[in-house]
Coordinates of C-alpha atoms (C1' of nucleotides) in Angstrom, one line a residue:
Chain A
M1 CA -39.6 -103.4 128.0
P2 CA -39.2 -100.4 125.7
D3 CA -38.3 -97.1 127.3
T4 CA -41.2 -94.6 127.2
D5 CA -39.4 -91.6 128.7
P6 CA -39.1 -88.8 126.1
A7 CA -35.8 -87.8 127.6
S8 CA -34.3 -91.0 126.1
K9 CA -35.6 -90.3 122.6
S10 CA -33.6 -88.5 120.0
M11 CA -35.3 -85.7 118.2
E12 CA -33.1 -86.2 115.2
A13 CA -34.1 -89.8 115.0
I14 CA -37.8 -88.8 115.2
V15 CA -37.4 -86.2 112.4
A16 CA -35.6 -88.7 110.3
L17 CA -38.4 -91.2 110.7
C18 CA -41.0 -88.6 109.9
K19 CA -39.2 -87.9 106.6
R20 CA -38.5 -91.5 105.8
R21 CA -42.1 -92.7 106.4
G22 CA -44.0 -89.7 105.1
F23 CA -45.2 -88.0 108.3
V24 CA -43.5 -84.5 107.9
Y25 CA -41.3 -83.0 105.2
P26 CA -39.5 -79.7 105.2
A27 CA -41.7 -77.2 103.2
S28 CA -40.4 -76.4 99.6
E29 CA -37.5 -78.7 100.3
I30 CA -36.3 -78.8 96.7
Y31 CA -35.7 -75.1 96.8
G32 CA -33.7 -75.3 100.0
G33 CA -36.6 -75.2 102.4
I34 CA -38.1 -72.2 104.2
N35 CA -37.5 -71.5 107.8
G36 CA -40.4 -72.2 110.1
F37 CA -42.7 -74.0 107.6
W38 CA -43.3 -77.7 107.3
D39 CA -45.4 -79.9 105.0
Y40 CA -47.4 -82.8 106.4
G41 CA -47.0 -86.0 104.3
P42 CA -49.6 -88.7 103.7
L43 CA -49.2 -90.3 107.2
G44 CA -48.7 -87.0 109.0
T45 CA -51.9 -85.6 107.4
A46 CA -53.8 -88.8 108.5
L47 CA -52.5 -88.5 112.0
K48 CA -53.3 -84.8 112.2
N49 CA -56.8 -85.4 110.9
N50 CA -57.4 -88.1 113.4
I51 CA -56.5 -85.8 116.3
R52 CA -58.5 -83.0 114.8
D53 CA -61.6 -85.1 114.3
H54 CA -61.3 -86.5 117.8
W55 CA -61.2 -82.9 119.3
W56 CA -64.1 -81.8 117.2
K57 CA -66.2 -84.8 118.2
H58 CA -65.5 -84.4 121.9
T59 CA -65.9 -80.6 121.8
V60 CA -68.7 -79.9 119.3
E61 CA -70.5 -83.1 118.4
C62 CA -70.5 -84.8 121.7
P63 CA -69.2 -82.4 124.3
P64 CA -68.6 -83.4 127.9
I65 CA -70.9 -83.3 130.8
G66 CA -70.5 -80.1 132.8
P67 CA -69.8 -79.6 136.5
D68 CA -73.5 -79.4 137.2
G69 CA -74.2 -82.7 135.5
E70 CA -75.8 -81.2 132.4
P71 CA -74.2 -81.6 128.9
V72 CA -72.4 -78.4 127.9
S73 CA -73.5 -76.6 124.8
I74 CA -70.9 -75.9 122.1
V75 CA -71.3 -74.9 118.5
G76 CA -68.7 -74.9 115.7
L77 CA -67.4 -72.1 113.5
D78 CA -65.0 -71.6 110.7
S79 CA -64.1 -68.0 110.4
S80 CA -61.9 -66.3 107.8
I81 CA -58.2 -66.1 108.2
I82 CA -58.2 -62.5 107.0
Q83 CA -60.5 -60.1 108.9
N84 CA -60.9 -56.3 108.9
P85 CA -57.6 -55.1 110.2
R86 CA -59.5 -53.0 112.8
A87 CA -60.3 -56.3 114.6
W88 CA -56.6 -56.7 115.3
E89 CA -56.3 -53.1 116.5
A90 CA -59.2 -53.7 118.9
S91 CA -57.9 -57.0 120.2
G92 CA -54.5 -55.4 121.0
H93 CA -52.6 -57.5 118.6
V94 CA -51.4 -54.6 116.3
G95 CA -50.2 -52.6 119.3
G96 CA -49.4 -55.2 121.9
F97 CA -48.3 -58.0 119.7
S98 CA -45.2 -56.1 118.6
D99 CA -42.9 -55.6 121.5
P100 CA -40.1 -53.2 120.8
M101 CA -36.8 -55.0 121.6
V102 CA -33.3 -53.6 122.3
D103 CA -30.1 -55.6 121.7
C104 CA -26.8 -55.2 123.5
T105 CA -24.1 -55.2 120.8
E106 CA -21.5 -56.2 123.4
T107 CA -23.1 -59.1 125.2
K108 CA -25.5 -60.0 122.4
K109 CA -28.3 -60.1 124.9
R110 CA -31.8 -59.0 123.9
Y111 CA -34.3 -57.3 126.1
R112 CA -37.9 -56.2 125.8
A113 CA -37.6 -52.4 125.8
D114 CA -40.6 -52.0 128.1
Q115 CA -38.9 -54.3 130.7
V116 CA -35.7 -52.3 130.9
L117 CA -35.5 -49.5 133.5
V118 CA -32.9 -46.9 133.8
M119 CA -31.6 -45.4 137.0
V120 CA -31.4 -41.7 136.4
S121 CA -28.2 -40.9 138.2
W122 CA -28.8 -37.1 137.7
D123 CA -30.7 -37.6 140.8
V124 CA -27.6 -37.6 143.0
E125 CA -27.4 -35.9 146.3
D126 CA -25.3 -33.0 145.1
G127 CA -28.1 -30.6 144.9
S128 CA -28.5 -30.7 141.2
G129 CA -32.2 -31.8 141.5
D130 CA -33.9 -32.4 138.3
E131 CA -31.4 -30.4 136.3
P132 CA -29.1 -32.4 134.1
N133 CA -25.6 -32.4 135.6
G134 CA -23.0 -32.3 132.8
A135 CA -20.5 -34.1 135.0
I136 CA -22.7 -37.1 135.2
D137 CA -23.0 -38.6 131.8
R138 CA -23.7 -42.1 132.6
L139 CA -27.0 -43.9 133.2
F140 CA -27.4 -47.4 134.4
A141 CA -30.0 -49.8 133.1
F142 CA -31.4 -52.9 134.7
N143 CA -34.1 -55.5 134.1
D144 CA -37.5 -54.8 135.6
S145 CA -38.6 -57.0 138.5
D146 CA -35.0 -58.4 138.8
D147 CA -33.6 -57.4 142.2
K148 CA -30.1 -58.7 141.3
S149 CA -30.0 -56.7 138.1
Y150 CA -31.1 -53.6 140.1
A151 CA -28.4 -54.2 142.7
L152 CA -25.8 -54.6 140.0
A153 CA -26.8 -51.3 138.3
R154 CA -26.8 -49.6 141.6
K155 CA -23.3 -50.9 142.4
K156 CA -22.1 -49.7 139.1
A157 CA -23.7 -46.3 139.6
E158 CA -22.1 -45.9 143.1
K159 CA -18.7 -46.8 141.8
F160 CA -19.1 -44.2 139.1
A161 CA -20.5 -41.6 141.5
K162 CA -17.6 -42.1 143.8
K163 CA -15.1 -41.5 140.9
I164 CA -16.7 -38.2 140.1
G165 CA -17.2 -37.2 143.8
V166 CA -20.9 -37.5 144.3
T167 CA -23.2 -40.0 145.9
V168 CA -26.3 -41.8 144.6
A169 CA -29.6 -41.1 146.2
S170 CA -31.0 -43.8 148.4
N171 CA -34.1 -43.8 146.2
P172 CA -33.0 -42.7 142.7
T173 CA -35.5 -41.7 140.1
I174 CA -36.2 -44.6 137.7
W175 CA -37.5 -44.2 134.2
P176 CA -38.3 -46.8 131.6
L177 CA -35.9 -47.1 128.7
T178 CA -38.8 -46.1 126.4
H179 CA -39.0 -42.7 128.1
A180 CA -38.9 -39.8 125.6
E181 CA -36.0 -38.2 127.5
F182 CA -33.7 -41.0 126.3
D183 CA -34.3 -40.3 122.6
G184 CA -30.8 -39.8 121.2
A185 CA -29.2 -40.4 124.7
Y186 CA -28.4 -44.1 124.3
Q187 CA -24.7 -43.4 124.2
Y188 CA -24.8 -42.6 127.9
I189 CA -26.7 -45.7 128.9
V190 CA -24.9 -48.7 130.4
G191 CA -26.7 -52.0 129.6
P192 CA -27.8 -54.3 132.4
D193 CA -25.0 -56.8 131.7
T194 CA -22.1 -54.6 130.6
E195 CA -19.8 -51.9 132.0
T196 CA -19.5 -49.8 128.9
P197 CA -22.1 -47.2 127.9
G198 CA -23.7 -47.0 124.4
T199 CA -24.0 -50.7 123.7
L200 CA -27.8 -50.8 123.6
T201 CA -29.5 -50.4 120.2
E202 CA -32.5 -48.3 119.7
P203 CA -35.8 -50.2 120.3
R204 CA -36.8 -52.1 117.2
E205 CA -40.3 -53.4 116.4
F206 CA -40.8 -57.1 116.0
N207 CA -44.3 -57.5 114.8
L208 CA -45.3 -61.1 115.0
M209 CA -48.2 -60.8 112.6
F210 CA -47.9 -61.5 108.9
E211 CA -49.0 -58.7 106.7
T212 CA -50.6 -58.9 103.3
F213 CA -52.6 -56.6 101.0
V214 CA -56.2 -57.0 100.0
G215 CA -56.8 -56.1 96.4
A216 CA -54.3 -55.1 93.7
I217 CA -53.1 -51.9 95.2
R218 CA -50.3 -52.3 97.8
D219 CA -50.7 -49.3 100.0
D220 CA -51.4 -48.9 103.7
S221 CA -55.1 -48.6 103.2
A222 CA -55.1 -52.1 101.8
K223 CA -53.0 -53.7 104.5
A224 CA -54.4 -56.7 106.3
Y225 CA -53.1 -59.4 108.6
L226 CA -53.1 -63.2 108.6
R227 CA -54.7 -64.2 111.9
P228 CA -52.2 -65.0 114.7
E229 CA -55.0 -67.0 116.5
T230 CA -58.4 -68.3 115.7
A231 CA -60.0 -66.9 118.8
Q232 CA -60.7 -63.4 117.4
G233 CA -62.8 -64.9 114.6
I234 CA -65.0 -66.3 117.4
F235 CA -65.4 -63.1 119.2
L236 CA -66.2 -61.3 116.0
N237 CA -69.1 -63.7 115.4
Y238 CA -70.2 -64.0 119.0
K239 CA -73.3 -61.8 118.4
N240 CA -74.2 -63.7 115.2
V241 CA -74.1 -67.0 117.0
L242 CA -76.0 -65.7 119.9
D243 CA -78.7 -64.2 117.6
T244 CA -79.1 -67.2 115.3
M245 CA -78.3 -70.4 117.2
R246 CA -80.7 -70.2 120.2
V247 CA -77.8 -70.6 122.6
K248 CA -77.7 -69.0 126.0
V249 CA -74.9 -68.4 128.4
P250 CA -73.1 -70.5 129.3
F251 CA -72.1 -71.9 126.0
G252 CA -69.1 -72.4 123.8
I253 CA -67.9 -71.7 120.2
A254 CA -65.2 -73.9 118.9
Q255 CA -62.9 -73.5 115.9
I256 CA -60.0 -75.3 114.3
G257 CA -57.8 -73.6 111.8
K258 CA -54.5 -72.4 110.5
S259 CA -52.9 -69.5 112.3
F260 CA -49.7 -67.6 111.4
R261 CA -47.1 -65.9 113.6
N262 CA -43.9 -64.5 112.3
E263 CA -41.8 -66.0 115.1
V264 CA -38.4 -64.6 115.8
T265 CA -36.9 -68.0 116.1
P266 CA -38.8 -71.0 114.7
R267 CA -37.2 -74.0 116.4
N268 CA -37.6 -77.6 117.4
F269 CA -39.1 -79.3 114.3
I270 CA -42.9 -78.5 114.2
F271 CA -43.0 -77.3 117.8
R272 CA -42.6 -73.6 116.9
S273 CA -43.5 -73.0 113.3
R274 CA -44.7 -69.9 111.6
E275 CA -47.8 -71.5 110.1
F276 CA -49.6 -73.9 112.5
E277 CA -53.0 -75.2 113.4
L278 CA -55.0 -74.3 116.5
M279 CA -58.0 -75.9 118.1
E280 CA -59.7 -73.3 120.2
L281 CA -62.8 -73.2 122.3
E282 CA -64.1 -69.9 123.7
W283 CA -66.4 -70.7 126.6
F284 CA -68.8 -67.8 127.5
C285 CA -70.1 -67.7 131.0
A286 CA -71.4 -65.4 133.7
P287 CA -68.5 -63.6 135.5
D288 CA -69.4 -65.1 138.9
D289 CA -69.4 -68.6 137.4
S290 CA -66.1 -68.2 135.7
P291 CA -63.8 -69.8 138.4
K292 CA -66.0 -72.9 138.3
W293 CA -65.7 -73.2 134.5
Y294 CA -62.0 -72.4 134.5
D295 CA -61.4 -75.3 136.8
F296 CA -63.7 -77.5 134.8
W297 CA -62.0 -76.9 131.5
K298 CA -58.5 -77.1 133.0
H299 CA -59.2 -80.7 134.1
E300 CA -61.4 -81.6 131.1
R301 CA -58.6 -80.7 128.7
M302 CA -56.0 -82.8 130.6
R303 CA -58.4 -85.7 130.5
W304 CA -58.7 -85.2 126.7
W305 CA -55.0 -85.4 126.1
E306 CA -54.8 -88.5 128.2
S307 CA -57.5 -90.0 126.0
L308 CA -55.0 -89.7 123.1
G309 CA -52.9 -92.3 124.8
V310 CA -50.4 -89.7 126.1
S311 CA -48.8 -91.0 129.3
K312 CA -49.8 -89.2 132.5
S313 CA -46.3 -89.0 133.6
N314 CA -45.3 -86.9 130.5
L315 CA -48.0 -84.3 131.1
V316 CA -48.1 -81.6 133.7
F317 CA -50.1 -78.5 134.6
R318 CA -48.2 -75.3 134.9
D319 CA -50.0 -72.3 136.4
H320 CA -48.8 -68.9 135.0
A321 CA -47.3 -66.6 137.5
E322 CA -49.0 -63.2 137.7
D323 CA -46.2 -61.4 135.9
E324 CA -46.2 -63.7 132.9
L325 CA -49.9 -63.4 132.2
A326 CA -50.8 -62.0 128.8
H327 CA -52.4 -58.5 128.7
Y328 CA -55.9 -60.0 128.4
S329 CA -55.6 -62.8 130.9
K330 CA -56.7 -63.1 134.5
M331 CA -55.5 -66.6 135.1
C332 CA -53.8 -69.1 132.8
V333 CA -52.6 -72.6 133.1
D334 CA -50.6 -74.5 130.5
I335 CA -50.8 -78.2 129.9
E336 CA -47.2 -79.1 129.2
Y337 CA -45.6 -82.2 127.6
K338 CA -42.1 -83.6 128.2
Y339 CA -40.8 -83.2 124.7
P340 CA -37.4 -84.8 124.0
F341 CA -35.9 -81.3 123.5
T342 CA -37.3 -80.0 126.8
A343 CA -36.8 -83.1 128.9
P344 CA -36.4 -83.4 131.8
G345 CA -38.4 -80.2 131.6
Y346 CA -41.7 -79.6 129.9
G347 CA -42.9 -77.5 127.0
E348 CA -46.3 -75.9 126.2
L349 CA -49.0 -78.0 124.5
E350 CA -52.2 -76.2 125.4
G351 CA -53.1 -73.1 127.3
V352 CA -56.3 -72.7 129.3
A353 CA -56.8 -69.0 129.9
H354 CA -59.3 -67.0 131.8
R355 CA -59.7 -64.0 129.5
G356 CA -62.3 -62.2 131.6
C357 CA -64.5 -59.9 129.5
Y358 CA -61.4 -58.5 127.8
D359 CA -62.2 -59.6 124.3
L360 CA -65.9 -58.9 124.0
N361 CA -65.3 -55.6 125.7
A362 CA -62.5 -54.8 123.3
H363 CA -64.8 -55.2 120.3
T364 CA -67.4 -52.8 121.8
R365 CA -67.6 -49.2 120.4
G366 CA -65.8 -46.7 122.6
T367 CA -63.4 -49.1 124.3
V368 CA -59.8 -48.0 124.6
N369 CA -57.3 -50.8 124.5
D370 CA -55.2 -50.4 127.6
K371 CA -52.2 -51.8 126.0
S372 CA -52.1 -50.2 122.5
G373 CA -54.2 -47.2 123.4
W374 CA -56.3 -47.8 120.3
K375 CA -59.8 -46.4 120.7
N376 CA -62.6 -48.5 119.1
E377 CA -64.7 -46.1 117.1
F378 CA -65.8 -48.6 114.4
S379 CA -67.5 -51.6 115.9
N380 CA -71.2 -51.5 116.0
A381 CA -71.6 -54.4 118.4
K382 CA -73.1 -54.3 121.9
M383 CA -71.7 -57.2 123.8
E384 CA -73.8 -56.9 127.0
Y385 CA -75.8 -60.0 127.7
L386 CA -79.2 -60.2 129.3
D387 CA -79.5 -63.3 131.4
Q388 CA -83.3 -63.9 131.5
E389 CA -83.1 -66.7 134.0
R390 CA -81.3 -64.5 136.5
Q391 CA -83.6 -61.6 135.7
Q392 CA -86.6 -63.8 136.5
K393 CA -85.1 -65.0 139.7
A394 CA -84.3 -61.4 140.8
R395 CA -87.8 -60.3 140.0
E396 CA -89.2 -63.1 142.1
A397 CA -86.9 -62.1 144.9
G398 CA -88.6 -58.7 144.8
L399 CA -85.4 -56.8 144.1
S400 CA -85.4 -53.2 142.8
K401 CA -85.0 -52.5 139.1
E402 CA -81.4 -51.5 139.6
E403 CA -80.7 -54.6 141.5
I404 CA -82.4 -56.8 138.8
N405 CA -80.3 -55.2 136.1
A406 CA -77.1 -55.6 138.1
A407 CA -77.9 -59.3 138.6
S408 CA -78.9 -60.1 135.1
K409 CA -76.9 -57.9 132.7
Y410 CA -73.2 -58.6 132.1
I411 CA -70.5 -59.0 129.5
P412 CA -69.8 -62.7 129.5
N413 CA -66.4 -63.9 130.7
V414 CA -64.4 -66.2 128.5
I415 CA -62.5 -69.3 129.4
E416 CA -60.3 -70.3 126.5
P417 CA -58.8 -73.8 126.1
A418 CA -56.5 -73.3 123.1
S419 CA -54.3 -76.1 121.9
G420 CA -51.9 -76.5 119.1
L421 CA -53.2 -79.2 116.7
T422 CA -49.8 -79.4 115.1
R423 CA -48.2 -79.6 118.6
G424 CA -50.6 -82.5 119.3
V425 CA -49.1 -84.2 116.2
L426 CA -45.6 -83.6 117.6
V427 CA -46.6 -85.0 121.0
L428 CA -48.1 -88.2 119.5
L429 CA -45.1 -88.6 117.3
C430 CA -42.7 -88.2 120.3
E431 CA -44.9 -90.3 122.5
A432 CA -45.3 -93.1 119.9
Y433 CA -41.6 -93.3 118.9
T434 CA -40.3 -96.4 120.5
E435 CA -36.9 -97.9 120.0
D436 CA -36.6 -101.7 120.2
E437 CA -33.3 -103.2 119.2
S438 CA -34.8 -106.7 119.2
R439 CA -37.0 -106.2 116.1
P440 CA -35.9 -105.8 112.5
S441 CA -37.1 -102.2 112.2
K442 CA -35.3 -101.2 115.4
V443 CA -38.1 -98.8 116.0
F444 CA -41.9 -98.7 115.9
M445 CA -44.6 -96.1 116.3
K446 CA -46.8 -97.0 119.2
F447 CA -49.9 -95.0 118.3
K448 CA -53.1 -95.7 120.1
P449 CA -55.0 -97.7 117.3
R450 CA -57.7 -95.0 116.9
F451 CA -55.1 -92.4 115.9
A452 CA -52.8 -94.6 113.8
P453 CA -52.7 -93.4 110.1
I454 CA -53.1 -96.9 108.9
K455 CA -55.3 -99.3 110.9
A456 CA -54.3 -102.6 109.4
G457 CA -52.0 -104.4 107.0
I458 CA -53.3 -107.4 105.0
F459 CA -50.7 -109.9 103.8
P460 CA -50.7 -113.2 102.0
L461 CA -47.9 -115.1 103.7
V462 CA -46.6 -116.1 100.3
N463 CA -47.6 -114.9 96.9
K464 CA -49.0 -118.2 95.6
D465 CA -51.4 -121.1 96.3
G466 CA -54.5 -118.8 96.3
M467 CA -53.4 -116.8 99.3
P468 CA -53.2 -113.5 97.4
E469 CA -56.8 -113.9 96.2
V470 CA -58.1 -114.5 99.7
A471 CA -56.1 -111.6 101.1
Q472 CA -57.5 -109.4 98.3
K473 CA -61.0 -110.4 99.2
L474 CA -60.4 -109.6 102.9
Y475 CA -58.9 -106.2 101.9
M476 CA -61.9 -105.3 99.6
G477 CA -64.2 -105.9 102.6
L478 CA -62.2 -103.9 105.1
R479 CA -61.2 -100.9 103.0
E480 CA -64.6 -99.4 103.1
K481 CA -64.5 -99.1 106.9
F482 CA -60.8 -98.8 107.7
T483 CA -57.7 -97.3 106.3
C484 CA -55.7 -100.4 105.5
Q485 CA -53.1 -101.6 103.1
I486 CA -52.6 -104.9 101.2
D487 CA -49.0 -105.9 100.5
A488 CA -47.8 -109.0 98.9
K489 CA -44.3 -107.9 98.0
Q490 CA -41.1 -109.2 99.5
S491 CA -40.8 -111.2 102.7
I492 CA -43.4 -111.2 105.4
G493 CA -40.8 -109.8 107.9
K494 CA -40.1 -106.8 105.8
R495 CA -43.8 -106.1 105.5
Y496 CA -44.2 -106.3 109.3
A497 CA -41.2 -104.0 109.7
R498 CA -42.6 -101.4 107.4
M499 CA -45.9 -101.4 109.2
D500 CA -44.0 -101.0 112.6
E501 CA -42.5 -97.7 111.4
A502 CA -45.8 -96.5 110.1
G503 CA -47.4 -97.4 113.4
T504 CA -50.0 -99.7 112.0
P505 CA -51.4 -101.6 115.1
Y506 CA -52.5 -104.8 113.4
C507 CA -51.5 -107.0 110.5
F508 CA -53.6 -109.8 109.2
T509 CA -51.8 -112.6 107.4
V510 CA -53.5 -115.2 105.1
D511 CA -51.6 -118.5 105.3
G512 CA -52.2 -122.2 104.5
D513 CA -54.6 -122.6 107.5
T514 CA -56.7 -119.8 106.1
L515 CA -57.4 -121.8 103.0
S516 CA -58.2 -124.9 104.9
G517 CA -59.7 -123.6 108.2
G518 CA -60.8 -120.1 107.5
T519 CA -58.7 -118.4 110.1
V520 CA -56.0 -115.6 109.8
T521 CA -53.2 -114.6 112.1
V522 CA -53.3 -111.2 113.8
R523 CA -50.0 -109.8 114.5
D524 CA -49.9 -107.2 117.3
R525 CA -47.6 -104.3 116.7
D526 CA -46.6 -103.7 120.3
S527 CA -46.0 -107.3 121.5
Q528 CA -45.2 -108.8 118.1
S529 CA -47.3 -111.8 119.2
Q530 CA -49.8 -113.5 117.0
E531 CA -53.2 -115.1 117.5
R532 CA -55.6 -116.8 115.1
I533 CA -59.1 -115.5 114.5
N534 CA -61.7 -116.4 112.0
I535 CA -61.5 -114.4 108.8
D536 CA -65.1 -113.4 109.3
Q537 CA -64.2 -111.8 112.7
V538 CA -61.5 -109.5 111.4
E539 CA -63.8 -106.5 110.9
K540 CA -65.4 -106.9 114.3
F541 CA -61.9 -107.3 115.9
L542 CA -60.7 -104.1 114.3
A543 CA -63.8 -102.2 115.2
E544 CA -63.4 -103.2 118.8
K545 CA -59.7 -102.4 119.0
I546 CA -60.1 -99.0 117.3
G547 CA -63.1 -98.1 119.5
E548 CA -61.0 -98.5 122.6
Chain B
rG1 C1' -31.3 -61.4 116.1
rC2 C1' -26.2 -63.4 118.3
rG3 C1' -22.6 -67.6 118.8
rG4 C1' -21.1 -72.8 117.6
rG5 C1' -22.0 -77.2 114.5
rU6 C1' -23.8 -79.7 110.1
rG7 C1' -25.2 -80.0 104.8
rU8 C1' -22.7 -85.8 99.3
rA9 C1' -28.7 -91.0 96.6
rG10 C1' -35.0 -91.9 100.2
rC11 C1' -32.0 -92.9 105.1
rU12 C1' -27.1 -93.4 107.6
rC13 C1' -22.6 -91.9 106.1
rA14 C1' -17.3 -92.5 103.4
rG15 C1' -14.7 -89.6 100.1
rU16 C1' -8.8 -83.1 101.8
rG17 C1' -7.7 -80.7 94.5
rG18 C1' -7.7 -85.2 89.3
rU19 C1' -13.7 -90.4 86.3
rA20 C1' -19.4 -89.7 92.2
rG21 C1' -19.1 -94.1 96.3
rA22 C1' -20.8 -97.9 100.2
rG23 C1' -24.5 -100.1 103.4
rC24 C1' -29.5 -100.0 104.1
rG25 C1' -34.0 -98.7 101.8
rU26 C1' -37.1 -98.4 97.0
rC27 C1' -38.7 -100.7 92.3
rA28 C1' -39.0 -105.2 88.7
rC29 C1' -38.6 -110.5 87.9
rG30 C1' -37.8 -115.2 90.2
rU31 C1' -38.1 -117.5 94.8
rU32 C1' -40.8 -117.9 99.5
rG33 C1' -44.3 -121.3 104.6
rC34 C1' -44.3 -115.7 110.1
rC35 C1' -40.6 -111.0 111.6
rA36 C1' -36.0 -105.9 107.1
rA37 C1' -34.3 -114.1 104.0
rC38 C1' -32.1 -115.2 99.0
rG39 C1' -30.8 -114.6 93.6
rU40 C1' -30.7 -111.5 89.2
rG41 C1' -31.5 -106.8 87.4
rA42 C1' -33.0 -101.4 87.7
rA43 C1' -33.9 -96.5 89.1
rU44 C1' -32.2 -92.5 92.2
rG45 C1' -27.0 -87.0 92.7
rU46 C1' -25.9 -79.9 89.1
rC47 C1' -22.1 -83.1 96.2
rG48 C1' -27.8 -77.3 99.8
rU49 C1' -27.5 -72.7 96.5
rC50 C1' -24.8 -68.7 94.2
rG51 C1' -20.1 -66.7 93.1
rG52 C1' -14.6 -66.7 93.4
rU53 C1' -9.5 -69.2 93.1
rU54 C1' -7.4 -73.1 89.8
rC55 C1' -5.6 -76.4 83.8
rA56 C1' -9.0 -79.0 87.2
rA57 C1' -13.4 -77.9 93.1
rA58 C1' -17.7 -82.4 96.7
rU59 C1' -12.7 -81.0 98.5
rC60 C1' -9.8 -74.3 99.0
rC61 C1' -12.1 -69.0 99.7
rG62 C1' -16.6 -65.8 100.1
rA63 C1' -21.7 -65.1 100.4
rU64 C1' -26.4 -67.1 101.0
rC65 C1' -30.2 -70.8 102.4
rA66 C1' -31.8 -74.8 105.5
rC67 C1' -31.3 -78.0 109.8
rC68 C1' -29.2 -79.1 114.9
rC69 C1' -27.2 -77.1 119.7
rG70 C1' -26.6 -72.8 123.2
rC71 C1' -28.4 -67.7 124.0
rU72 C1' -32.7 -64.4 122.9
rC73 C1' -37.8 -64.5 122.0
rC74 C1' -42.5 -67.0 122.4
rA75 C1' -48.9 -61.8 123.4

RNA sequence: GCGGGUGUAGCUCAGUGGUAGAGCGUCACGUUGCCAACGUGAAUGUCGUCGGUUCAAAUCCGAUCACCCGCUCCA
């Protein structure tokens, strides 16, 4: 029985197979590659498209039944990668997406500048008050919301205070490292994990958005950004969709597309790359309905991943703690997969976020982004929604005009299931990779038939006695409906082995009995067992297996 | 961004200063009677890249790029 636990699989072996069989290549490899970018080969592209099409079908074309028993309403969109840069100011990405970082030159540790606090040891009980005390030229930094780090800094401060004959206040003043008072005073600051002052660098900006220039002139007025997520394109078109598509809240807008993040450290094959593909659904609903929909999409999305053939035991939910929520998010849960490089732990595959009314509000004129401080004086969109069903009910209930408005006018809340398509590819590759010493290829890719890049191999057992002609005829009939390959070269075993590594679920072999009795053998990839079926039944057989 | 490791054919790797190699894979021809069979033949390399030392560099030195591992980061 082959082992299905990702913990037992080698990432290097999976990467090697991906290269060898044409799933994934390093981008611009003949020039030495480029960090954080990958090209999808013929089989990888097919696998990616199969996952993408499955998502689109189950999200847009044939969406699930909602919690109230009614089919949910979702429309598709394909927005531009480059948008007006003000969109990214409003969304908070230009300000909030670039966290200033400080490095410790001694310990080589890196901290987010806004998460480092400094104990201002001027505030000692020697009566100096707020006046800087020249005798005390050492400030002790620690990590925000880390009690141990605070205790350590305090201990260091007390030791130093004792040396110079003062005591530290029981409740010392604490300022963030980003406080203007510390400009040019870094030589006095002792980092959270060191004893010597002056090892922290000035905060440095790490903007994760790729910049480009629109038009021929490369100045700041022409600066634009490659989108770091597809979601904003949906929010920018929310009004357009509402005005033209006869949709009403609750409804969803779905989009699949490339996104770009200038990651500090791309790592782990295609898990964290700088160019990747997202499948995002923005679900708009009334604020008081939002918990119901959050819960619905959370479980719906897990069901969807399971429908790809991913083992339940390799998937988990992980609810975000309050302090790790993004600036826009009220609640967030990740669906995580047990990747070989995270096992026995799990790594992110999809996030389902409750974004509240943050995004629609952010694109409304007059809104001030609470993270970046950017004031929106450019948008001309009003995002408030009039819920006429609620309005009608409120009227019938005989409520006052104010009460009717309160009940029926709102900025919709957003539930966002956002998954990485390219991470889905990685998950299926890891999930399918199965070592089996007993077979010639030593390894096979156990894709669920529906997602396999190649659905069937068609082989004449030997290249004579009319078998190639019969195989060719079978192939010509099948190729219009299924991606399949005919192969008459070399030994039959070698052909099976090749198909095992490509993850082709079924191989049909034309042999002597085909010529006399009209049957072919079907070789099953996973069990390696064979059965005979009538050559006329091959198409039906495949259709049934792939539909499962 | 920091530290460690690796880089030679499509893959796995050998080759420690003196003519660029093996196994597997790929391709062609022959053969074939169900799991990488066999025979014959062929293609595939600026030894990651750039520079230095040397009569001579895959090999020694420096830089750089990419990948892997550990930190860091991941709205």
